[in-house]
Coordinates of C-alpha atoms in Angstrom, one line a residue:
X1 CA 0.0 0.0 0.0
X2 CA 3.1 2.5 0.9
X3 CA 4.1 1.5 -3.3
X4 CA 0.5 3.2 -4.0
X5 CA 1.0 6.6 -1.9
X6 CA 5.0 6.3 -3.3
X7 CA 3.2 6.2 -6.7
X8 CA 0.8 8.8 -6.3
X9 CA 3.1 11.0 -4.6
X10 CA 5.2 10.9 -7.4
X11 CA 2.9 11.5 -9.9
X12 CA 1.6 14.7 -8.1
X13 CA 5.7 15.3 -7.7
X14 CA 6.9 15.5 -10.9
X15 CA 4.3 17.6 -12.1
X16 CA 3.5 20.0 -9.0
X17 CA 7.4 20.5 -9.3
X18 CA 6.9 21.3 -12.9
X19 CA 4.3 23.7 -12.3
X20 CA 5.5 25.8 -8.9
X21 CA 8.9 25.7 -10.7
X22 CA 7.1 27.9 -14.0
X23 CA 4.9 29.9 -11.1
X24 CA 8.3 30.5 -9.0
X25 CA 9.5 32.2 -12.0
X26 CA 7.7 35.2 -11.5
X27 CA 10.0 35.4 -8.3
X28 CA 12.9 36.3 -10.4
X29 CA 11.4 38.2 -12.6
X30 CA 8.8 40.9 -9.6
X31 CA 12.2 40.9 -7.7
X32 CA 14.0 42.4 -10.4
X33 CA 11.4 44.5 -11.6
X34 CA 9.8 45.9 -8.1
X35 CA 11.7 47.2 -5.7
X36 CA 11.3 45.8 -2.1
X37 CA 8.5 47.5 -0.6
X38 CA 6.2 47.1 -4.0
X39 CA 7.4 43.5 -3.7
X40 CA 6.5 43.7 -0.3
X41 CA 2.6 44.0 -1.3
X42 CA 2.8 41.4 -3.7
X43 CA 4.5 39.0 -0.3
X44 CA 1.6 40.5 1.8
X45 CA -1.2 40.0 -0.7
X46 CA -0.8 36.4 -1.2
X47 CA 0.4 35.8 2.3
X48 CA -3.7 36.9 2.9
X49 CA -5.0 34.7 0.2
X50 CA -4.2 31.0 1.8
X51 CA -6.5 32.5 4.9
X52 CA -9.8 33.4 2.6
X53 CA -9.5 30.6 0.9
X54 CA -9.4 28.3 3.8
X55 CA -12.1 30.5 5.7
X56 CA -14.4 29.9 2.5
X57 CA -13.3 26.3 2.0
X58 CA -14.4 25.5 5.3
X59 CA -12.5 22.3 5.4
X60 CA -14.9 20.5 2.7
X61 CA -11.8 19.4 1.0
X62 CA -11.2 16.8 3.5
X63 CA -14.7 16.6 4.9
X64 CA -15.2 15.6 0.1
X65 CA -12.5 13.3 0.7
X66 CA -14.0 11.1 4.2
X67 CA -17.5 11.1 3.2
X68 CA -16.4 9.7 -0.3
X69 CA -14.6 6.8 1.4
X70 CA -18.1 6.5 3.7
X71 CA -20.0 6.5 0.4
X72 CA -17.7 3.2 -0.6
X73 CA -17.9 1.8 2.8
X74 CA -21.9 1.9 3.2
X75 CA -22.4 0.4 -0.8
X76 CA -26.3 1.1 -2.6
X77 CA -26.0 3.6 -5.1
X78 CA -22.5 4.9 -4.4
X79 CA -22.5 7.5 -7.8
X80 CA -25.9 8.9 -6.4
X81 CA -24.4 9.9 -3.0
X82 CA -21.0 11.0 -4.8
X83 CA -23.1 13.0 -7.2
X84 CA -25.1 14.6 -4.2
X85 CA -21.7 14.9 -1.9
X86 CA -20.1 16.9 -4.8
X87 CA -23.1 19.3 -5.5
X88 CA -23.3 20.0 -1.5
X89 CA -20.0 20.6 -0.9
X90 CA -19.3 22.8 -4.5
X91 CA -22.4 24.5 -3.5
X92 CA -22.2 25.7 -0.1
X93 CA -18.3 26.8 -1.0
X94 CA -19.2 28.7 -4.4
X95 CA -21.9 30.4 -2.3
X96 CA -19.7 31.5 0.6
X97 CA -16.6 33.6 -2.0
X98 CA -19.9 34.7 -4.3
X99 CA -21.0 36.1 -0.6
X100 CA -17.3 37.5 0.3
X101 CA -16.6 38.9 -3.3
X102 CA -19.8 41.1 -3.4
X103 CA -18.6 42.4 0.4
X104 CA -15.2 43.7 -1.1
X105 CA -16.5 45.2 -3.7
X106 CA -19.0 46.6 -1.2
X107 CA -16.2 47.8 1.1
X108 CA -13.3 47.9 -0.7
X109 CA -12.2 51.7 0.6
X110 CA -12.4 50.1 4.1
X111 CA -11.0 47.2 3.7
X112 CA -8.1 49.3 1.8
X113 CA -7.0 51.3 5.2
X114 CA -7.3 48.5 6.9
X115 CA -4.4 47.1 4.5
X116 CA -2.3 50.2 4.8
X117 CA -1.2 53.1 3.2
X118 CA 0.3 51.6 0.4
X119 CA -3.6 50.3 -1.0
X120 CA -5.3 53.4 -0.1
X121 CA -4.7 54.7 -3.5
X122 CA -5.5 52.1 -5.1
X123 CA -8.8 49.9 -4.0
X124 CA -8.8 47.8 -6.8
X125 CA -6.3 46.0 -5.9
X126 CA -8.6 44.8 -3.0
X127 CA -11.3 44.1 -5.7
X128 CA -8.5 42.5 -7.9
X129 CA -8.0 40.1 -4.9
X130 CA -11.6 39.4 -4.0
X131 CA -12.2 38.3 -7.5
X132 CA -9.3 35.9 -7.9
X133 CA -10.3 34.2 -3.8
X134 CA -13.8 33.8 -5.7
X135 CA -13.1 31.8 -8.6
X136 CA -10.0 30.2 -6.9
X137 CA -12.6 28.8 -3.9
X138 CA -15.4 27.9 -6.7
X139 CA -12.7 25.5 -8.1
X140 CA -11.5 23.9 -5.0
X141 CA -14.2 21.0 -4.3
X142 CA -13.7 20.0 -8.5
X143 CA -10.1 19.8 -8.3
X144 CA -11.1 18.1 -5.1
X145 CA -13.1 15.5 -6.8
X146 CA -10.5 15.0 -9.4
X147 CA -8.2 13.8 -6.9
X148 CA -10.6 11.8 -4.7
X149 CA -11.1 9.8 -8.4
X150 CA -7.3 9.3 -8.5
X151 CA -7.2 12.0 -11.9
X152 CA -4.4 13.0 -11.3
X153 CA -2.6 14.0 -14.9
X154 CA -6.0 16.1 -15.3
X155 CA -5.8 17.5 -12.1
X156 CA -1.9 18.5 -13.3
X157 CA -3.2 19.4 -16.4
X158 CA -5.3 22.2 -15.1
X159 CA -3.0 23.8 -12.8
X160 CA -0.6 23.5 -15.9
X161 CA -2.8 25.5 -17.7
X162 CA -3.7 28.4 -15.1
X163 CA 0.1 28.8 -13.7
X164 CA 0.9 29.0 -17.8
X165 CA -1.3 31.9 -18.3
X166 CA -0.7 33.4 -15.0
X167 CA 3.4 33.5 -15.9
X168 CA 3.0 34.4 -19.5
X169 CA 0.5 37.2 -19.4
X170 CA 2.3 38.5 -15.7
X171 CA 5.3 39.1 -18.0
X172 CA 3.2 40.0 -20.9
X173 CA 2.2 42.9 -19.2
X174 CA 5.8 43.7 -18.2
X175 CA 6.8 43.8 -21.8
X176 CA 4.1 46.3 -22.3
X177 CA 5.1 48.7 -19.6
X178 CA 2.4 48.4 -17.7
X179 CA 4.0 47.8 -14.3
X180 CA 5.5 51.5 -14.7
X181 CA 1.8 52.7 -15.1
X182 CA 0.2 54.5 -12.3
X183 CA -1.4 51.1 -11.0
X184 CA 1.7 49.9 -11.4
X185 CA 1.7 46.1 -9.1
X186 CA -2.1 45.8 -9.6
X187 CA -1.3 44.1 -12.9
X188 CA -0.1 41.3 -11.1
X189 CA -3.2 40.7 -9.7
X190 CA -4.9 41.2 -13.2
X191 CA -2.5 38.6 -14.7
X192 CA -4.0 36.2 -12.1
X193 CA -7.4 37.2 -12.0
X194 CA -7.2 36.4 -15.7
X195 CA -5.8 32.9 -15.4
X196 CA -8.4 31.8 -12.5
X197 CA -11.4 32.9 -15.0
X198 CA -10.0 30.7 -17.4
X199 CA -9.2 27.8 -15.1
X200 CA -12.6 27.8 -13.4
X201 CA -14.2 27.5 -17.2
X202 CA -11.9 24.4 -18.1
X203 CA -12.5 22.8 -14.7
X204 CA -16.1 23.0 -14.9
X205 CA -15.5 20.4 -17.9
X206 CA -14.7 17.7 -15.5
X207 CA -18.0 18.0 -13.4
X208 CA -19.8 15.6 -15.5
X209 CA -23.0 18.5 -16.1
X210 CA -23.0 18.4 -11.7
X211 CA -24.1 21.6 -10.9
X212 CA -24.3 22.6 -7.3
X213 CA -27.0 22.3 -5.4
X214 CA -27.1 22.0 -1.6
X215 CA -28.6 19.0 0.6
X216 CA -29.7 20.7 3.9
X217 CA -29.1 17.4 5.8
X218 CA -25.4 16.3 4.2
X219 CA -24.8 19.8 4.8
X220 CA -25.8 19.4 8.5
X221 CA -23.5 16.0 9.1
X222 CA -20.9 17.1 6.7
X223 CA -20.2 20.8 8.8
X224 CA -20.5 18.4 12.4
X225 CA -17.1 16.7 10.6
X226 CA -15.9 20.2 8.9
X227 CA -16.1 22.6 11.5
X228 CA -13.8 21.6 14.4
X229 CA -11.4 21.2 10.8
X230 CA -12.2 25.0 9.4
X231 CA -11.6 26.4 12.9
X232 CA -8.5 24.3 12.6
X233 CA -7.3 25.6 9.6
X234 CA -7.9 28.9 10.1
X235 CA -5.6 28.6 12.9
X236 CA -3.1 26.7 10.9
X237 CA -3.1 29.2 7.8
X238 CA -2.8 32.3 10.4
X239 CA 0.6 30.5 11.5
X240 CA 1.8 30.5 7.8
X241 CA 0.6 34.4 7.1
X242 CA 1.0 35.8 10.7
X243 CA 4.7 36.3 10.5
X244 CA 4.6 38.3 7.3
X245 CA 1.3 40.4 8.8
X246 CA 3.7 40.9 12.0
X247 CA 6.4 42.5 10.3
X248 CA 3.9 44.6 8.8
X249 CA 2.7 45.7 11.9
X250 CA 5.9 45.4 14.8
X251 CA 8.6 47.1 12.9
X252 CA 8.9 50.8 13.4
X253 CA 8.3 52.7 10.4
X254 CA 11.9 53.9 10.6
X255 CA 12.9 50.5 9.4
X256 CA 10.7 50.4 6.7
X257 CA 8.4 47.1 7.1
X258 CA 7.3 46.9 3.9
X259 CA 10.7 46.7 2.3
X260 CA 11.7 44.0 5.0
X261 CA 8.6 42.0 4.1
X262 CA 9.2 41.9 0.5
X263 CA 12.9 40.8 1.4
X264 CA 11.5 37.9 3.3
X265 CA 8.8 37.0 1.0
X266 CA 11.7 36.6 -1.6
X267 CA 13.7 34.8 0.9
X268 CA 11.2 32.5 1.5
X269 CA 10.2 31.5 -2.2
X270 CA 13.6 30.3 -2.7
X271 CA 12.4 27.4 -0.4
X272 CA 10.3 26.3 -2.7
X273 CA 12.0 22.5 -3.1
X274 CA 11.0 21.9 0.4
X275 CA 7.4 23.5 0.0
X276 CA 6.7 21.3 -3.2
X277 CA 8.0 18.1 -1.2
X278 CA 5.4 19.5 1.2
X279 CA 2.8 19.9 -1.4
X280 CA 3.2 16.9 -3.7
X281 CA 3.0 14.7 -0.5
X282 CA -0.3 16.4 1.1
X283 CA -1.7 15.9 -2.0
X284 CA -1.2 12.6 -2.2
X285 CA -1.4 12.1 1.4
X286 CA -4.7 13.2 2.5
X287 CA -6.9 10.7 0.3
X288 CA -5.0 7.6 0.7
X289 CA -4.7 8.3 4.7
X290 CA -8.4 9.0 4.9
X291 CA -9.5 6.2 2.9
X292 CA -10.7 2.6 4.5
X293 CA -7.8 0.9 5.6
X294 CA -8.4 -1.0 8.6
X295 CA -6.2 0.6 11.8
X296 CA -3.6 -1.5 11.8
X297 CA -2.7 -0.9 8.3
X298 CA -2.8 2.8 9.0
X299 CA -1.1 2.7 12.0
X300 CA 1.7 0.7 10.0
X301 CA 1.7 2.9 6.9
X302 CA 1.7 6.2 8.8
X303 CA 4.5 5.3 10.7
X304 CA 6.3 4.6 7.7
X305 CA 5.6 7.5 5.7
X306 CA 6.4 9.9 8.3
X307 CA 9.9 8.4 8.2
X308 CA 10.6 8.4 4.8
X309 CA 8.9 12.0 4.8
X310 CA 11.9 12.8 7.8
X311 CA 14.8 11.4 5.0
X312 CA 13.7 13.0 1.9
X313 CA 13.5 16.6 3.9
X314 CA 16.6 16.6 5.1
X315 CA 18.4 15.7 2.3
X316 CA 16.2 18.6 0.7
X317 CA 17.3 20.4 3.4
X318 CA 21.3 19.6 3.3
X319 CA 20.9 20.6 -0.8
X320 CA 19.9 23.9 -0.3
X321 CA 21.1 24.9 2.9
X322 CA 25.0 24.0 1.6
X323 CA 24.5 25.5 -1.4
X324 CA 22.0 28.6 -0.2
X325 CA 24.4 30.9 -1.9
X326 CA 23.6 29.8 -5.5
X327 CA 20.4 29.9 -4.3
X328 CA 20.3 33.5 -3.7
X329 CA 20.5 33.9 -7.5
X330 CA 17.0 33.0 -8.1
X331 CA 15.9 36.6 -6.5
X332 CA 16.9 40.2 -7.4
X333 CA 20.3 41.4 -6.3
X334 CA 18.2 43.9 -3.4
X335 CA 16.6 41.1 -1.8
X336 CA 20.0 38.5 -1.4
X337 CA 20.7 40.2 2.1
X338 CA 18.3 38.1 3.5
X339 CA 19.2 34.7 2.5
X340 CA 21.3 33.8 6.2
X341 CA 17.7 33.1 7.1
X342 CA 16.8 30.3 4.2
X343 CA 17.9 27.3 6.8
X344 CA 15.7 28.5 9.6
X345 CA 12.7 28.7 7.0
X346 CA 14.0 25.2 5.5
X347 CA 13.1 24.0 9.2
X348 CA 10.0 25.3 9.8
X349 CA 8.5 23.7 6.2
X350 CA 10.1 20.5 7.3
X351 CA 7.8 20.6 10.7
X352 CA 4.6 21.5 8.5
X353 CA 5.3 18.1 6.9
X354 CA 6.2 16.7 10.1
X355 CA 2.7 18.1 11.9
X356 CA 0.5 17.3 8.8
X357 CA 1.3 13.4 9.0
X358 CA 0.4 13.4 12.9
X359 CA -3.0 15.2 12.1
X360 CA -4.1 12.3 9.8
X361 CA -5.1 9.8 12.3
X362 CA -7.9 12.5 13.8
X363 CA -9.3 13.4 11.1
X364 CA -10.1 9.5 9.7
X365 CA -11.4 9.0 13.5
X366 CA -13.7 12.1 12.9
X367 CA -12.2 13.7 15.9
X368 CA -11.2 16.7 14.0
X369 CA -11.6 19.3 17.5
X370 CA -8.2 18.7 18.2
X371 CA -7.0 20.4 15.1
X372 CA -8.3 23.3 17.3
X373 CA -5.8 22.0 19.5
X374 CA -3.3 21.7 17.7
X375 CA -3.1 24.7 15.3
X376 CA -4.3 26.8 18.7
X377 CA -0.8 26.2 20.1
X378 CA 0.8 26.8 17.1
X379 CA -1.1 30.4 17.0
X380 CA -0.1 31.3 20.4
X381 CA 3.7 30.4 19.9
X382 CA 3.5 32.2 16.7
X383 CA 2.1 35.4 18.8
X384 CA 4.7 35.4 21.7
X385 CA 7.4 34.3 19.5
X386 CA 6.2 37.5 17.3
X387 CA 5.6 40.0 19.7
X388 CA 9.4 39.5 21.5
X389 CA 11.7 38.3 18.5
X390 CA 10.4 40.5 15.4
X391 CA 10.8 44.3 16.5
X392 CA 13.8 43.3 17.6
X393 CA 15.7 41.4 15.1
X394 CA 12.8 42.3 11.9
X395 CA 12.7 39.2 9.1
X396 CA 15.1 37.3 10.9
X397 CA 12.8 37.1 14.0
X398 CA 10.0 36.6 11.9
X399 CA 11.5 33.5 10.6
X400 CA 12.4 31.9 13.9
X401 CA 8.7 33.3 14.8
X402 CA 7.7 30.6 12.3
X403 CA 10.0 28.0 13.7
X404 CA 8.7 27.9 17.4
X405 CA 5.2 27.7 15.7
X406 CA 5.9 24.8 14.1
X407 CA 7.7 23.1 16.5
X408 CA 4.8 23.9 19.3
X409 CA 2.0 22.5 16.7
X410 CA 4.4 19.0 16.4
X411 CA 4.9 18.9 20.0
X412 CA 1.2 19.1 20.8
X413 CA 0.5 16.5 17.9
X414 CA 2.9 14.2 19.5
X415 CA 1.3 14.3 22.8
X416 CA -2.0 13.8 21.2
X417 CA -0.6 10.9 19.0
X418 CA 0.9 9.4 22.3
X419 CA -2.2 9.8 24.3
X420 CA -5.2 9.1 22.1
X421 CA -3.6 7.0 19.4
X422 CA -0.4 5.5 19.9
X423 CA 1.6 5.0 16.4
X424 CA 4.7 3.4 16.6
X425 CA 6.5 6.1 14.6
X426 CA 10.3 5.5 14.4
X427 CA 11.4 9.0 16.7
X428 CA 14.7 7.5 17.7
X429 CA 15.6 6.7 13.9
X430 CA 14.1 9.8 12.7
X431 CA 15.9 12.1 15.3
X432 CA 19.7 10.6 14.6
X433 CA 18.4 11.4 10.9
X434 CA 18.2 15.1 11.8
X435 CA 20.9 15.3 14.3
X436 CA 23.3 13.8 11.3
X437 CA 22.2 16.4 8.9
X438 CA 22.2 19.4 11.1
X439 CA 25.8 18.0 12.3
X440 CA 27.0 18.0 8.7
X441 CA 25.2 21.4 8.4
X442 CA 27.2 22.7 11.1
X443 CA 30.5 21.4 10.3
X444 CA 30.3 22.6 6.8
X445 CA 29.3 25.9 7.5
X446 CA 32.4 25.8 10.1
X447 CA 34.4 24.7 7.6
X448 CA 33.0 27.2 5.1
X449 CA 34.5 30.3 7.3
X450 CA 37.3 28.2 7.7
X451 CA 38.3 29.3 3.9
X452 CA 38.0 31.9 1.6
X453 CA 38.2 29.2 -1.6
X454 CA 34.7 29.2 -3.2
X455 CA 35.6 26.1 -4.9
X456 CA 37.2 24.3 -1.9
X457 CA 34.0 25.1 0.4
X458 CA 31.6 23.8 -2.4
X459 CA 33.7 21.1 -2.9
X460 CA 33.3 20.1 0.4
X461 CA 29.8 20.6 0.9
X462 CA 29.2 18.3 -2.2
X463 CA 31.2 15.6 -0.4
X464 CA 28.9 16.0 2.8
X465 CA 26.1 16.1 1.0
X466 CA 26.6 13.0 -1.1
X467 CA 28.1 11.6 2.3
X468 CA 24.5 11.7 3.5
X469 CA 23.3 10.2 0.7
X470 CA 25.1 7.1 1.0
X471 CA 24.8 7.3 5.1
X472 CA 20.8 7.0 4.9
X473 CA 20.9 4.5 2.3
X474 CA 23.2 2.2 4.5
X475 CA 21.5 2.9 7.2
X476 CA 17.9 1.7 5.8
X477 CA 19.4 -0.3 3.4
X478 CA 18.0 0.8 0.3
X479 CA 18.3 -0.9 -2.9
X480 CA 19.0 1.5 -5.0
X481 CA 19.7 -0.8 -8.2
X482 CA 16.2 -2.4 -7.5
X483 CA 14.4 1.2 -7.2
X484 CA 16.2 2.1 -10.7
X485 CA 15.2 -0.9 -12.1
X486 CA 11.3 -0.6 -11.0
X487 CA 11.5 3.1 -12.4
X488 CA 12.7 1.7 -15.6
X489 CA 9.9 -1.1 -15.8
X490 CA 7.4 0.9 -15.4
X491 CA 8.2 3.3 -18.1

């Protein structure tokens, strides 16, 4: 069963890293173009986005995904309750952004102070935004679906297709001139408005003529299951935002916040290895962990994964981190200051991943409260991690700000793991994993100061790195001829 989440995760792999890696190339191309504090509305507008969307989502992607498998489980007419699932859940989330968007148009001067200065001017970015969260969220249950029926090159297909026009018009418009108009960044948010219009039309293809329609009482047994999760996530998506909103808000004036946020929205983008390792295993994750196994298959497999998930991130980690300074070529020359910070962020996408495989086992027992829990703690860290470390020390803080959040929400998970559902997960093996990598880390950076030889310190790193390599493949022996030769097969 672990070959079949391998499997899947690699198909959503390959081609999520295809398409963030064509999205992440607007990163090169808005930090050479904008200067930080213009950036730095770009890194605060879509820091905002992932907390609408999950507000409007209201956890029905997961809530799609169990009461599919309860569909299989209980037999009868299972495409008649799929059918009825999928119009519920599409409806009630295409309702709640039609609902949002007409309140920002509505209040888009208030909601434009309440932003800051910089979108006083300019309201329509507000609207801009609105419209995008709308068509974005009226997508979400179908490319739900898609994945919930195991679609997964049509699924890839689509976000080909809207990252595709999103990259090529965003530059189109470059080419043009019109970021040197007086609305200036708000093109961006055309260029992406543009590409979720489009991508809602082609999705609606897939919906097999399903057209929402809401079922009072699914509705009623599907929030009991959905709540405790949007409550959850809105918790969870406030610890990926807060610490840019923070910097917004904690750093004097003097020091100008906006420029320090676009700096550490840059920063942050060149971890984007880590965040699609992230993303391409959620999204193969979190239908085949809240499917029917029985619990001791679970138990088994999720113990497993979450080791394997340890390895792969730290060798992700030890690639960049050792090599951060060629890294730091991916953004504009004004935003490299910040790249000391990249490990620190490197760690705190690694506990994401860490946090999201402990939160697996409460949602298929429908006990999805203690992501309240969970994400709760993760909020508070976040806050008094925030409040102390970011006026003083600005983006730096605000990236260990993320790290104790993080580590508070996979501490909590543990304990909950430990108390309600013990899983033997391999901490012992897992921790000399980490304490090996962060030890090479270390040592190479050591060594790395040590010399003023480029090539010698690269050199070295390359060594440690591959050192690793071999280490974790000794250690677990791995067959790496036999993987190579099942890769081959099954071309």
């Amino acid at each position: 069963m672990l070959e079949k989440l391998a499997k899947q995760t690699a198909i959503y792999g390959i081609s999520t890293i295809v398409v963030r890696f064509l999205s992440y190339l607007l990163t090169p191309y808005y930090t050479r173009i904008f200067e930080q504090g213009v950036y730095g509305i770009v890194t605060d507008v879509y820091a905002l986005v992932p907390l609408a969307l999950t507000l409007l989502t209201m956890g029905m992607e997961s809530s799609y995904f169990r009461f599919s498998a309860k569909a299989d489980e209980a037999g009868g007419d299972v495409v008649v309750a799929k059918r009825k699932l999928f119009a519920t859940t599409w409806g009630i989330t295409s309702l709640a952004a039609l609902i949002f968007a007409v309140a920002v148009i509505l209040f888009r001067k208030p909601l434009s102070a309440v932003m800051g200065e910089a979108y006083v001017p300019h309201p329509m970015y507000v609207v801009l935004v609105g419209l995008i969260i709308l068509f974005d969220v009226a997508g979400c249950i179908p490319f739900s679906r898609l994945r919930e029926q195991g679609r997964a090159q049509t699924f890839v297909g689509i976000k080909t297709l809207n990252v595709l026009m999103n990259v090529g018009i965003a530059i189109a418009f470059g080419c043009v001139g019109l970021y040197n108009s007086d609305f200036g960044v708000g093109w961006v948010f055309v260029a992406n408005l543009i590409a979720s219009v489009v991508t809602f039309l082609v999705i609606l293809r897939t919906t097999d003529h399903v057209v929402p329609h809401i079922d009072r009482r699914l509705l009623g047994r599907i929030l009991v299951y959905s709540m405790p999760l949007l409550i959850g996530g809105l918790a969870g998506t406030a610890n990926e935002f807060l610490d840019r909103q923070l910097i917004k808000y904690l750093i004097p004036d003097c020091s100008d916040p906006m420029a320090q946020l676009g700096i550490y929205g840059a920063i942050t983008k060149i971890a984007v290895v880590m965040m699609l390792f992230y993303q391409m295993y959620r999204l193969a994750a979190e239908p085949f962990f809240l499917s029917n196994f029985k619990k001791s298959d679970f138990v088994e497999m999720n113990a497993a994964a979450l080791k394997y998930y340890v390895m792969a991130s730290m060798v992700i980690f030890l690639g960049i981190a050792l090599f951060r300074d060629l890294f730091a070529l991916i953004v504009g020359r004004n935003f490299r200051e910040g790249i000391y910070i990249l490990p620190v962020v490197l760690g705190a996408n690694i506990l994401a991943g860490v946090w999201l495989n402990l939160s697996f086992w409460y949602k298929r027992e429908e006990r999805t409260s203690l992501a309240i829990v969970v994400t709760g703690c993760g909020l508070v860290a976040m806050f008094v991690a925030g409040w102390i470390l970011i006026p003083l020390f600005g983006y730096f803080g605000a990236a260990w700000t993320r790290l104790a959040s993080e580590t508070a929400m996979v501490a909590v998970s543990w304990w909950l793991n430990r108390r309600y559902f013990p899983t033997p997960y391999a901490w012992k093996r897992m921790g000399e994993y980490v304490v090996v990598a962060l030890g090479l880390f270390y040592v190479c950076e050591f060594t790395g100061r040590c010399t003023d030889n480029v090539f010698l310190g690269y050199s070295f790193n390359l060594l440690a790195f591959a050192g690793y390599l071999g280490y974790l493949i000794r250690r677990e022996h791995i067959d790496v001829g036999a993987l190579i030769r099942s890769a081959l097969k099954r071309r």
